[in-house]
Tab-separated table of C-alpha atoms and ligand atoms in Angstrom:
chain	number	residue	atom	x	y	z
B	1240	MET	CA	-29.522	14.143	28.541
B	1241	ARG	CA	-29.652	12.132	31.761
B	1242	PRO	CA	-32.719	9.995	30.905
B	1243	TYR	CA	-31.170	8.854	27.610
B	1244	LYS	CA	-27.939	7.794	29.274
B	1245	ASN	CA	-29.921	5.988	31.979
B	1246	ARG	CA	-31.826	4.079	29.297
B	1247	ARG	CA	-28.637	3.105	27.468
B	1248	ASP	CA	-27.177	1.887	30.751
B	1249	ALA	CA	-30.344	-0.105	31.468
B	1250	LEU	CA	-30.141	-1.743	28.041
B	1251	ILE	CA	-26.448	-2.533	28.528
B	1252	ALA	CA	-27.320	-4.175	31.864
B	1253	GLN	CA	-29.836	-6.400	30.063
B	1254	MET	CA	-27.222	-7.282	27.462
B	1255	HIS	CA	-24.838	-8.291	30.256
B	1256	ALA	CA	-27.558	-10.566	31.625
B	1257	LYS	CA	-27.440	-12.406	28.296
B	1258	GLY	CA	-23.650	-12.704	28.337
B	1259	GLY	CA	-22.784	-9.345	26.810
B	1260	GLY	CA	-22.253	-8.297	23.214
B	1261	ILE	CA	-22.852	-5.458	20.824
B	1262	ALA	CA	-26.139	-3.649	20.095
B	1263	ILE	CA	-26.802	-1.788	16.864
B	1264	ILE	CA	-29.736	0.639	16.718
B	1265	PRO	CA	-30.014	2.746	13.542
B	1266	THR	CA	-32.352	5.704	13.205
B	1267	ALA	CA	-34.972	5.816	10.443
B	1268	PRO	CA	-33.976	6.344	6.809
B	1269	GLU	CA	-35.069	9.467	4.964
B	1270	VAL	CA	-37.912	8.637	2.602
B	1271	LEU	CA	-38.508	10.182	-0.801
B	1272	ARG	CA	-42.034	11.480	-1.370
B	1273	ASN	CA	-41.791	12.392	-5.027
B	1274	ASN	CA	-39.014	13.511	-7.363
B	1275	ASP	CA	-36.412	15.066	-5.040
B	1276	ALA	CA	-38.749	15.980	-2.163
B	1277	ASP	CA	-38.587	13.913	1.022
B	1278	TYR	CA	-41.393	13.157	3.448
B	1279	PRO	CA	-40.944	15.255	6.591
B	1280	TYR	CA	-38.203	13.446	8.482
B	1281	ARG	CA	-39.182	11.463	11.593
B	1282	HIS	CA	-36.476	9.706	13.613
B	1283	ASP	CA	-36.818	6.066	14.658
B	1284	SER	CA	-38.528	5.742	18.043
B	1285	TYR	CA	-36.071	3.190	19.484
B	1286	PHE	CA	-33.098	5.247	18.391
B	1287	TYR	CA	-34.588	8.404	19.856
B	1288	TYR	CA	-35.478	6.646	23.091
B	1289	LEU	CA	-31.782	5.926	23.629
B	1290	SER	CA	-30.325	9.201	22.396
B	1291	GLY	CA	-32.673	12.168	22.070
B	1292	PHE	CA	-30.873	12.747	18.753
B	1293	THR	CA	-33.096	13.707	15.817
B	1294	GLU	CA	-30.740	13.920	12.827
B	1295	PRO	CA	-31.024	11.323	10.052
B	1296	GLN	CA	-28.128	9.016	9.081
B	1297	ALA	CA	-27.159	8.026	12.591
B	1298	VAL	CA	-26.553	4.750	14.435
B	1299	ILE	CA	-26.161	3.925	18.115
B	1300	VAL	CA	-23.746	1.149	19.038
B	1301	LEU	CA	-23.670	-0.152	22.601
B	1302	ILE	CA	-21.123	-2.579	23.936
B	1303	ALA	CA	-21.682	-4.657	27.043
B	1304	GLY	CA	-18.240	-6.073	27.759
B	1305	LYS	CA	-15.242	-5.672	30.036
B	1306	THR	CA	-15.609	-1.971	29.426
B	1307	ASP	CA	-19.106	-0.834	28.537
B	1308	GLN	CA	-19.287	1.682	25.751
B	1309	SER	CA	-21.923	3.791	24.109
B	1310	ILE	CA	-21.024	5.076	20.667
B	1311	LEU	CA	-22.808	7.355	18.197
B	1312	PHE	CA	-22.270	7.423	14.458
B	1313	CYS	CA	-23.647	10.564	12.823
B	1314	ARG	CA	-23.205	12.938	9.898
B	1315	ASP	CA	-20.077	15.077	9.753
B	1316	LYS	CA	-20.268	18.823	10.034
B	1317	ASN	CA	-20.690	20.187	6.513
B	1318	LEU	CA	-20.913	23.948	6.273
B	1319	GLU	CA	-21.895	23.798	2.604
B	1320	ARG	CA	-24.851	21.402	3.299
B	1321	GLU	CA	-25.794	23.268	6.446
B	1322	ILE	CA	-26.538	26.358	4.334
B	1323	TRP	CA	-29.218	24.290	2.576
B	1324	ASP	CA	-30.451	21.857	5.235
B	1325	GLY	CA	-29.607	23.477	8.548
B	1326	TYR	CA	-27.374	22.755	11.507
B	1327	ARG	CA	-25.621	19.413	11.997
B	1328	TYR	CA	-23.937	18.541	15.241
B	1329	GLY	CA	-21.110	16.513	13.796
B	1330	PRO	CA	-19.609	13.646	15.844
B	1331	GLU	CA	-17.622	15.684	18.351
B	1332	ALA	CA	-20.365	18.105	19.385
B	1333	ALA	CA	-22.964	15.314	19.337
B	1334	ARG	CA	-20.841	13.127	21.619
B	1335	GLU	CA	-20.570	15.974	24.071
B	1336	ALA	CA	-24.201	17.110	23.876
B	1337	PHE	CA	-25.789	13.641	24.013
B	1338	GLY	CA	-23.399	12.083	26.502
B	1339	PHE	CA	-21.850	9.286	24.430
B	1340	ASP	CA	-18.446	7.787	25.252
B	1341	ALA	CA	-17.334	8.096	21.634
B	1342	ALA	CA	-18.666	9.347	18.316
B	1343	PHE	CA	-17.602	8.748	14.725
B	1344	SER	CA	-18.564	9.962	11.307
B	1345	ILE	CA	-21.275	7.834	9.707
B	1346	ASP	CA	-18.864	7.574	6.746
B	1347	ALA	CA	-16.501	5.550	8.954
B	1348	ILE	CA	-19.107	3.032	10.076
B	1349	ASP	CA	-18.009	0.124	7.823
B	1350	THR	CA	-14.410	0.353	8.996
B	1351	GLU	CA	-15.265	0.851	12.654
B	1352	MET	CA	-17.973	-1.811	12.867
B	1353	SER	CA	-15.819	-4.628	11.562
B	1354	LYS	CA	-13.420	-3.791	14.417
B	1355	LEU	CA	-16.128	-3.275	17.068
B	1356	MET	CA	-17.944	-6.500	16.191
B	1357	ALA	CA	-14.867	-8.704	16.397
B	1358	ASN	CA	-14.789	-10.951	19.490
B	1359	GLN	CA	-18.275	-9.963	20.613
B	1360	PRO	CA	-20.213	-12.971	21.933
B	1361	ALA	CA	-23.572	-11.752	20.620
B	1362	ILE	CA	-25.203	-9.193	18.394
B	1363	PHE	CA	-28.339	-7.332	19.550
B	1364	TYR	CA	-30.054	-6.096	16.423
B	1365	ALA	CA	-33.611	-5.935	15.053
B	1366	LEU	CA	-33.271	-7.908	11.850
B	1367	GLY	CA	-35.823	-7.452	9.088
B	1368	ARG	CA	-36.889	-3.854	9.651
B	1369	ASP	CA	-34.739	-2.236	6.978
B	1370	ALA	CA	-33.407	-4.451	4.190
B	1371	LYS	CA	-30.701	-1.978	3.228
B	1372	PHE	CA	-29.349	-1.745	6.768
B	1373	ASP	CA	-29.622	-5.548	7.202
B	1374	THR	CA	-27.281	-5.904	4.219
B	1375	GLN	CA	-24.829	-3.513	5.840
B	1376	VAL	CA	-24.879	-5.512	9.095
B	1377	GLN	CA	-24.269	-8.722	7.139
B	1378	GLY	CA	-21.305	-7.043	5.494
B	1379	TRP	CA	-19.803	-6.248	8.922
B	1380	LEU	CA	-20.383	-9.812	10.108
B	1381	ASN	CA	-18.646	-11.171	7.028
B	1382	ALA	CA	-15.775	-8.767	7.539
B	1383	VAL	CA	-15.340	-10.177	11.070
B	1384	ARG	CA	-15.593	-13.766	9.792
B	1385	ALA	CA	-12.847	-12.947	7.292
B	1386	GLN	CA	-10.573	-12.115	10.244
B	1387	VAL	CA	-11.106	-15.488	11.939
B	1388	ARG	CA	-7.792	-16.905	10.732
B	1389	ALA	CA	-6.164	-13.851	12.253
B	1390	GLY	CA	-7.611	-14.932	15.610
B	1391	ALA	CA	-10.887	-12.957	15.745
B	1392	THR	CA	-14.190	-14.587	16.643
B	1393	ALA	CA	-17.562	-13.639	15.188
B	1394	PRO	CA	-20.725	-13.226	17.299
B	1395	ALA	CA	-22.248	-16.637	17.987
B	1396	ALA	CA	-25.670	-15.453	19.106
B	1397	ALA	CA	-28.205	-12.908	17.934
B	1398	TYR	CA	-30.998	-11.246	19.899
B	1399	ASP	CA	-33.743	-8.909	18.765
B	1400	VAL	CA	-32.858	-5.704	20.583
B	1401	HIS	CA	-36.374	-4.367	20.015
B	1402	LEU	CA	-37.823	-7.043	22.296
B	1403	LEU	CA	-35.660	-5.752	25.153
B	1404	LEU	CA	-36.488	-2.141	24.345
B	1405	ASN	CA	-40.228	-2.808	23.972
B	1406	GLU	CA	-40.441	-3.816	27.617
B	1407	MET	CA	-38.475	-0.744	28.670
B	1408	ARG	CA	-40.594	1.566	26.541
B	1409	LEU	CA	-43.815	0.117	27.927
B	1410	ILE	CA	-43.095	1.634	31.345
B	1411	LYS	CA	-42.873	5.391	31.000
B	1412	ASP	CA	-40.365	7.208	33.194
B	1413	ALA	CA	-41.014	10.649	34.711
B	1414	THR	CA	-39.525	12.495	31.726
B	1415	GLU	CA	-41.764	10.624	29.321
B	1416	ALA	CA	-44.864	11.086	31.479
B	1417	ASP	CA	-44.214	14.800	31.551
B	1418	ILE	CA	-43.917	15.078	27.757
B	1419	MET	CA	-47.034	12.930	27.281
B	1420	ARG	CA	-48.960	15.129	29.697
B	1421	ARG	CA	-48.020	18.213	27.666
B	1422	ALA	CA	-48.782	16.486	24.348
B	1423	ALA	CA	-52.248	15.512	25.607
B	1424	GLN	CA	-52.864	19.055	26.836
B	1425	ILE	CA	-52.076	20.490	23.389
B	1426	SER	CA	-54.375	17.949	21.753
B	1427	ALA	CA	-57.128	18.766	24.247
B	1428	ASP	CA	-56.727	22.460	23.378
B	1429	ALA	CA	-57.043	21.552	19.695
B	1430	HIS	CA	-60.272	19.637	20.316
B	1431	ILE	CA	-61.640	22.607	22.247
B	1432	ARG	CA	-60.716	24.918	19.377
B	1433	ALA	CA	-62.420	22.592	16.884
B	1434	MET	CA	-65.608	22.455	18.959
B	1435	ARG	CA	-65.654	26.237	19.332
B	1436	MET	CA	-65.155	26.785	15.599
B	1437	SER	CA	-67.638	24.173	14.424
B	1438	GLN	CA	-70.924	25.159	12.870
B	1439	PRO	CA	-73.129	23.817	10.108
B	1440	GLY	CA	-71.808	24.744	6.667
B	1441	LEU	CA	-68.094	24.203	7.361
B	1442	HIS	CA	-66.148	21.457	5.617
B	1443	GLU	CA	-64.403	18.670	7.499
B	1444	TYR	CA	-61.043	19.872	6.190
B	1445	GLN	CA	-61.655	23.301	7.684
B	1446	ILE	CA	-62.017	21.670	11.098
B	1447	GLU	CA	-58.847	19.683	10.426
B	1448	ALA	CA	-57.060	22.960	9.722
B	1449	GLU	CA	-58.080	24.241	13.166
B	1450	LEU	CA	-56.600	21.129	14.793
B	1451	LEU	CA	-53.315	21.446	12.913
B	1452	HIS	CA	-53.142	25.143	13.698
B	1453	GLU	CA	-53.474	24.522	17.415
B	1454	PHE	CA	-50.989	21.618	17.407
B	1455	ARG	CA	-48.336	23.622	15.676
B	1456	ARG	CA	-48.803	26.880	17.476
B	1457	LYS	CA	-48.343	25.072	20.807
B	1458	GLY	CA	-45.049	23.586	19.632
B	1459	SER	CA	-46.015	20.135	18.397
B	1460	GLN	CA	-43.826	18.993	15.508
B	1461	PHE	CA	-46.359	16.714	13.765
B	1462	PRO	CA	-49.790	15.190	14.143
B	1463	ALA	CA	-49.190	11.790	15.787
B	1464	TYR	CA	-51.335	10.172	13.070
B	1465	THR	CA	-53.631	11.343	10.284
B	1466	SER	CA	-56.522	13.209	11.869
B	1467	ILE	CA	-60.052	11.884	11.511
B	1468	VAL	CA	-62.762	14.522	11.131
B	1469	ALA	CA	-65.939	12.680	10.234
B	1470	THR	CA	-69.355	14.221	10.095
B	1471	GLY	CA	-72.682	12.386	9.954
B	1472	ALA	CA	-72.494	8.894	8.461
B	1473	ASN	CA	-68.730	9.265	7.863
B	1474	ALA	CA	-68.245	8.642	11.595
B	1475	CYS	CA	-69.258	5.028	11.010
B	1476	VAL	CA	-66.208	4.535	8.765
B	1477	LEU	CA	-63.586	3.703	11.376
B	1478	HIS	CA	-60.524	4.870	9.433
B	1479	TYR	CA	-62.137	7.806	7.648
B	1480	ARG	CA	-59.820	10.825	7.184
B	1481	ALA	CA	-60.805	14.480	7.116
B	1482	GLY	CA	-62.631	14.863	3.834
B	1483	GLU	CA	-64.731	17.285	1.871
B	1484	SER	CA	-68.097	16.696	3.549
B	1485	VAL	CA	-70.012	19.638	4.915
B	1486	LEU	CA	-71.097	19.724	8.580
B	1487	LYS	CA	-74.888	19.541	8.549
B	1488	ASP	CA	-77.290	20.917	11.105
B	1489	GLY	CA	-78.395	17.980	13.219
B	1490	ASP	CA	-75.344	15.797	12.523
B	1491	LEU	CA	-72.616	14.768	14.906
B	1492	VAL	CA	-68.913	15.383	14.258
B	1493	LEU	CA	-66.381	12.765	15.333
B	1494	ILE	CA	-62.779	13.964	15.666
B	1495	ASP	CA	-59.960	11.524	16.391
B	1496	ALA	CA	-56.806	13.611	16.445
B	1497	GLY	CA	-53.695	13.965	18.542
B	1498	CYS	CA	-50.383	15.708	18.221
B	1499	GLU	CA	-46.864	14.404	18.568
B	1500	LEU	CA	-44.723	16.465	20.905
B	1501	ASP	CA	-40.976	15.870	21.232
B	1502	GLY	CA	-41.407	12.335	19.926
B	1503	TYR	CA	-44.456	11.351	22.014
B	1504	ALA	CA	-47.979	10.790	20.762
B	1505	SER	CA	-51.338	11.749	22.149
B	1506	ASP	CA	-54.582	10.263	20.901
B	1507	ILE	CA	-57.947	11.856	21.675
B	1508	THR	CA	-61.416	11.351	20.220
B	1509	ARG	CA	-64.403	13.567	20.874
B	1510	THR	CA	-67.859	13.500	19.308
B	1511	TYR	CA	-70.122	16.546	19.404
B	1512	PRO	CA	-73.126	18.032	17.598
B	1513	ALA	CA	-72.322	20.306	14.625
B	1514	ASN	CA	-74.930	22.797	15.821
B	1515	GLY	CA	-73.956	22.640	19.496
B	1516	ARG	CA	-77.023	20.724	20.750
B	1517	PHE	CA	-77.347	16.933	20.962
B	1518	SER	CA	-80.626	15.528	19.641
B	1519	GLY	CA	-82.543	13.040	21.812
B	1520	PRO	CA	-81.288	9.893	20.030
B	1521	GLN	CA	-77.726	11.257	19.795
B	1522	LYS	CA	-77.717	12.043	23.484
B	1523	ALA	CA	-79.119	8.615	24.383
B	1524	LEU	CA	-76.272	6.824	22.613
B	1525	TYR	CA	-73.657	9.356	23.720
B	1526	GLU	CA	-74.473	8.822	27.392
B	1527	ILE	CA	-74.053	5.072	26.936
B	1528	VAL	CA	-70.601	5.474	25.388
B	1529	LEU	CA	-69.590	7.937	28.087
B	1530	ALA	CA	-70.768	5.605	30.853
B	1531	ALA	CA	-68.846	2.776	29.177
B	1532	GLN	CA	-65.731	4.919	29.142
B	1533	HIS	CA	-66.090	5.787	32.840
B	1534	ALA	CA	-66.491	2.089	33.618
B	1535	ALA	CA	-63.372	1.258	31.613
B	1536	ILE	CA	-61.328	3.993	33.284
B	1537	ALA	CA	-62.321	2.655	36.702
B	1538	GLU	CA	-60.588	-0.619	35.740
B	1539	ILE	CA	-57.249	1.024	34.979
B	1540	LYS	CA	-55.075	0.495	38.027
B	1541	PRO	CA	-52.122	-1.647	39.013
B	1542	GLY	CA	-53.024	-5.313	39.266
B	1543	LYS	CA	-55.920	-5.131	36.801
B	1544	ARG	CA	-55.574	-6.810	33.416
B	1545	PHE	CA	-55.232	-4.882	30.154
B	1546	THR	CA	-58.629	-6.175	29.005
B	1547	ASP	CA	-60.573	-5.480	32.225
B	1548	GLY	CA	-61.404	-2.013	30.895
B	1549	HIS	CA	-62.616	-3.433	27.597
B	1550	ASP	CA	-64.793	-5.997	29.354
B	1551	ALA	CA	-66.323	-3.325	31.609
B	1552	ALA	CA	-67.010	-1.064	28.624
B	1553	VAL	CA	-68.594	-3.875	26.604
B	1554	ARG	CA	-70.947	-4.668	29.470
B	1555	ILE	CA	-72.250	-1.080	29.628
B	1556	LEU	CA	-72.440	-0.751	25.843
B	1557	ALA	CA	-74.326	-4.026	25.459
B	1558	GLN	CA	-76.724	-3.076	28.244
B	1559	GLY	CA	-77.352	0.260	26.499
B	1560	MET	CA	-77.902	-1.424	23.140
B	1561	LEU	CA	-80.626	-3.572	24.707
B	1562	GLU	CA	-82.254	-0.649	26.511
B	1563	THR	CA	-82.376	1.578	23.428
B	1564	GLY	CA	-83.601	-1.200	21.160
B	1565	LEU	CA	-80.473	-1.186	18.980
B	1566	LEU	CA	-80.450	-4.866	19.855
B	1567	ASP	CA	-83.771	-6.686	20.108
B	1568	LYS	CA	-84.002	-8.756	23.321
B	1569	ASN	CA	-86.348	-11.154	21.580
B	1570	LYS	CA	-83.664	-11.934	19.042
B	1571	VAL	CA	-80.421	-11.678	20.985
B	1572	GLY	CA	-81.514	-12.738	24.465
B	1573	THR	CA	-80.137	-11.491	27.764
B	1574	LEU	CA	-77.190	-9.186	28.462
B	1575	ASP	CA	-74.989	-12.195	29.142
B	1576	ASP	CA	-76.034	-13.744	25.813
B	1577	VAL	CA	-75.182	-10.515	23.998
B	1578	ILE	CA	-71.714	-10.465	25.542
B	1579	GLU	CA	-71.049	-14.175	25.172
B	1580	LYS	CA	-72.226	-14.449	21.574
B	1581	GLY	CA	-70.802	-11.056	20.598
B	1582	ALA	CA	-74.036	-9.531	19.227
B	1583	TYR	CA	-72.789	-6.119	20.421
B	1584	ARG	CA	-70.120	-6.277	17.681
B	1585	GLN	CA	-72.732	-5.104	15.176
B	1586	PHE	CA	-72.275	-1.649	16.728
B	1587	TYR	CA	-68.940	-1.933	18.558
B	1588	MET	CA	-66.357	-3.770	16.510
B	1589	HIS	CA	-63.009	-2.591	17.886
B	1590	ARG	CA	-61.149	-2.950	21.166
B	1591	THR	CA	-61.225	-0.351	23.908
B	1592	GLY	CA	-57.573	0.697	23.852
B	1593	HIS	CA	-53.931	0.218	22.991
B	1594	TRP	CA	-50.559	1.130	24.456
B	1595	LEU	CA	-49.578	4.744	23.862
B	1596	GLY	CA	-46.113	6.284	23.820
B	1597	MET	CA	-43.638	7.350	21.182
B	1598	ASP	CA	-45.733	5.406	18.690
B	1599	VAL	CA	-49.458	6.040	18.806
B	1600	HIS	CA	-49.968	2.280	18.829
B	1601	ASP	CA	-47.028	1.805	21.096
B	1602	VAL	CA	-44.819	-1.225	21.573
B	1603	GLY	CA	-45.019	-3.736	24.411
B	1604	GLU	CA	-46.523	-7.158	24.880
B	1605	TYR	CA	-50.266	-7.301	25.542
B	1606	ARG	CA	-49.860	-10.632	27.355
B	1607	ASP	CA	-48.007	-11.732	30.465
B	1608	PRO	CA	-45.660	-14.700	30.192
B	1609	ALA	CA	-47.081	-18.149	30.905
B	1610	PRO	CA	-45.557	-21.605	31.298
B	1611	ALA	CA	-45.078	-23.404	27.985
B	1612	GLY	CA	-48.311	-24.795	26.603
B	1613	GLU	CA	-50.547	-22.541	28.665
B	1614	GLU	CA	-52.433	-19.577	27.265
B	1615	LYS	CA	-50.776	-16.299	28.174
B	1616	PRO	CA	-53.043	-14.136	30.344
B	1617	TRP	CA	-53.668	-10.521	29.376
B	1618	ARG	CA	-51.077	-8.096	30.670
B	1619	THR	CA	-51.261	-6.969	34.281
B	1620	LEU	CA	-51.219	-3.176	34.498
B	1621	GLN	CA	-48.304	-1.509	36.286
B	1622	PRO	CA	-47.559	2.113	37.170
B	1623	GLY	CA	-46.005	3.919	34.192
B	1624	MET	CA	-47.943	2.072	31.495
B	1625	ALA	CA	-49.896	4.390	29.194
B	1626	LEU	CA	-52.954	3.334	27.247
B	1627	THR	CA	-55.964	4.758	25.480
B	1628	VAL	CA	-59.595	4.201	26.543
B	1629	GLU	CA	-61.872	4.486	23.532
B	1630	PRO	CA	-65.282	2.834	23.507
B	1631	GLY	CA	-67.763	3.697	20.771
B	1632	ILE	CA	-71.039	2.919	19.065
B	1633	TYR	CA	-71.450	2.995	15.279
B	1634	VAL	CA	-74.908	2.476	13.832
B	1635	ARG	CA	-75.189	1.495	10.195
B	1636	PRO	CA	-78.695	1.190	8.779
B	1637	ALA	CA	-80.004	-2.376	9.013
B	1638	ASP	CA	-83.244	-4.276	9.365
B	1639	GLY	CA	-84.551	-4.077	12.910
B	1640	VAL	CA	-82.327	-1.131	13.889
B	1641	PRO	CA	-84.487	1.844	14.953
B	1642	GLU	CA	-84.204	4.468	12.236
B	1643	GLN	CA	-83.682	7.342	14.665
B	1644	PHE	CA	-80.187	5.957	15.387
B	1645	TRP	CA	-79.087	5.362	11.798
B	1646	HIS	CA	-75.721	6.835	10.798
B	1647	ILE	CA	-74.824	7.894	14.336
B	1648	GLY	CA	-71.166	7.211	15.091
B	1649	ILE	CA	-69.753	8.041	18.515
B	1650	ARG	CA	-66.359	7.423	20.088
B	1651	ILE	CA	-64.855	8.975	23.203
B	1652	GLU	CA	-61.136	8.449	23.698
B	1653	ASP	CA	-58.766	9.540	26.433
B	1654	ASP	CA	-55.152	8.824	27.312
B	1655	ALA	CA	-54.525	7.162	30.664
B	1656	LEU	CA	-51.272	6.793	32.577
B	1657	VAL	CA	-51.312	4.064	35.215
B	1658	THR	CA	-50.328	5.463	38.634
B	1659	ALA	CA	-49.677	3.770	41.985
B	1660	SER	CA	-53.353	3.844	42.925
B	1661	GLY	CA	-55.295	4.170	39.680
B	1662	CYS	CA	-54.703	6.262	36.616
B	1663	GLU	CA	-54.174	9.824	35.525
B	1664	ILE	CA	-56.218	10.956	32.519
B	1665	LEU	CA	-53.656	12.940	30.569
B	1666	SER	CA	-56.312	14.288	28.172
B	1667	HIS	CA	-58.752	15.382	30.884
B	1668	ALA	CA	-58.919	18.974	29.611
B	1669	ALA	CA	-60.970	18.047	26.543
B	1670	PRO	CA	-64.646	18.344	27.600
B	1671	LYS	CA	-66.763	15.236	27.219
B	1672	SER	CA	-69.957	15.463	29.254
B	1673	VAL	CA	-73.031	16.542	27.281
B	1674	ALA	CA	-73.390	19.603	29.523
B	1675	ASP	CA	-69.738	20.644	29.166
B	1676	ILE	CA	-69.713	20.234	25.393
B	1677	GLU	CA	-72.962	22.150	24.932
B	1678	ALA	CA	-71.775	24.907	27.284
B	1679	LEU	CA	-68.476	25.273	25.395
B	1680	MET	CA	-70.241	25.422	22.051
B	1681	ARG	CA	-72.703	28.046	23.258
B	1682	GLN	CA	-69.850	30.479	24.018
M	2337	MN	MN1	-56.530	5.360	19.681
């Protein structure tokens, strides 16, 4: 439980820097799916980051004051409910197990909070994320204001606690890096399983089942996001899910799938031939995307900007589009013209990566601060930042586009952790060279 306590202490230190106060971080509400069945419960990432506690109906309260305090509100023990829903820590055992200074029943939160919030100079709370909880916080504030004639003072300032936590979460500590490494390994195993199982005649959903099977059997609790299994032209639909289409001999399969392990996401994309052998045109485009990805990865190191990888990838992709005739030099001009005017966007319309962590599109600013009035530069990479690298090419039929490339959609995505000297590719175990993929699929 050491990392969680360290993170709470680090947040409290930041609160002190702003004059102290009280932070309120609730976990996620349970959400009804239909009738009386809930969606599978997933804790709030911020809450989990500070506690490691996964039960619903819980709130962390931190106080940066004369005496710092970290307090957990959670469900009471309830032997009757535990028969139906499983074990609950209850405040006392949770306090002990998760290293809080104090713990109370969630049923006591209204009474306790109007006491805890009195005389605090500031409140640190992410307003506007949960209307129901916002109303509760307002109720506590009003309860404190009602005590003013009795000598209490209400918080005079409010800060968004998520902004402080976003910066902390952006830099992964050793515990987080270790979980992310294991999550990426499980996802890589799932991609390998999918490649091995694939053959013409199978449905996309059957491949999805292989991914889910591997995630779960290796201990992952959930997929980190809805898996994409897209065969043939479906790969050109960027947010396609796993559907009913049948893998056809001669088509490519694009899989974008990653598991969540112990609260951390992985995010891997591989593209491979359904029959195990790339065709000439498929291979030509695949090698361009792979070269673009290598170029982007080479730009991931401390001191480089977040977008340096994207810029390097775009250069290789655009060059490849000109060489293969996807783009006609006579129409679009030189490589520099293609980049400057954005002609490459016909076939590459998304960015090359995003932060990765507890959320698959993780939190953290993409820009560095700048003096007022100046444009903020893209973020400078630092050790501990984690990001995806995912260039692609998607060819929809169009006038002037060579027909041999029509309907080919390729993306290659890995997870990178910035290290002191470069980056570690957490998802390295998933094969991606043409030779490695074809060798695996021959087995
Ligand atoms: Mn991604």
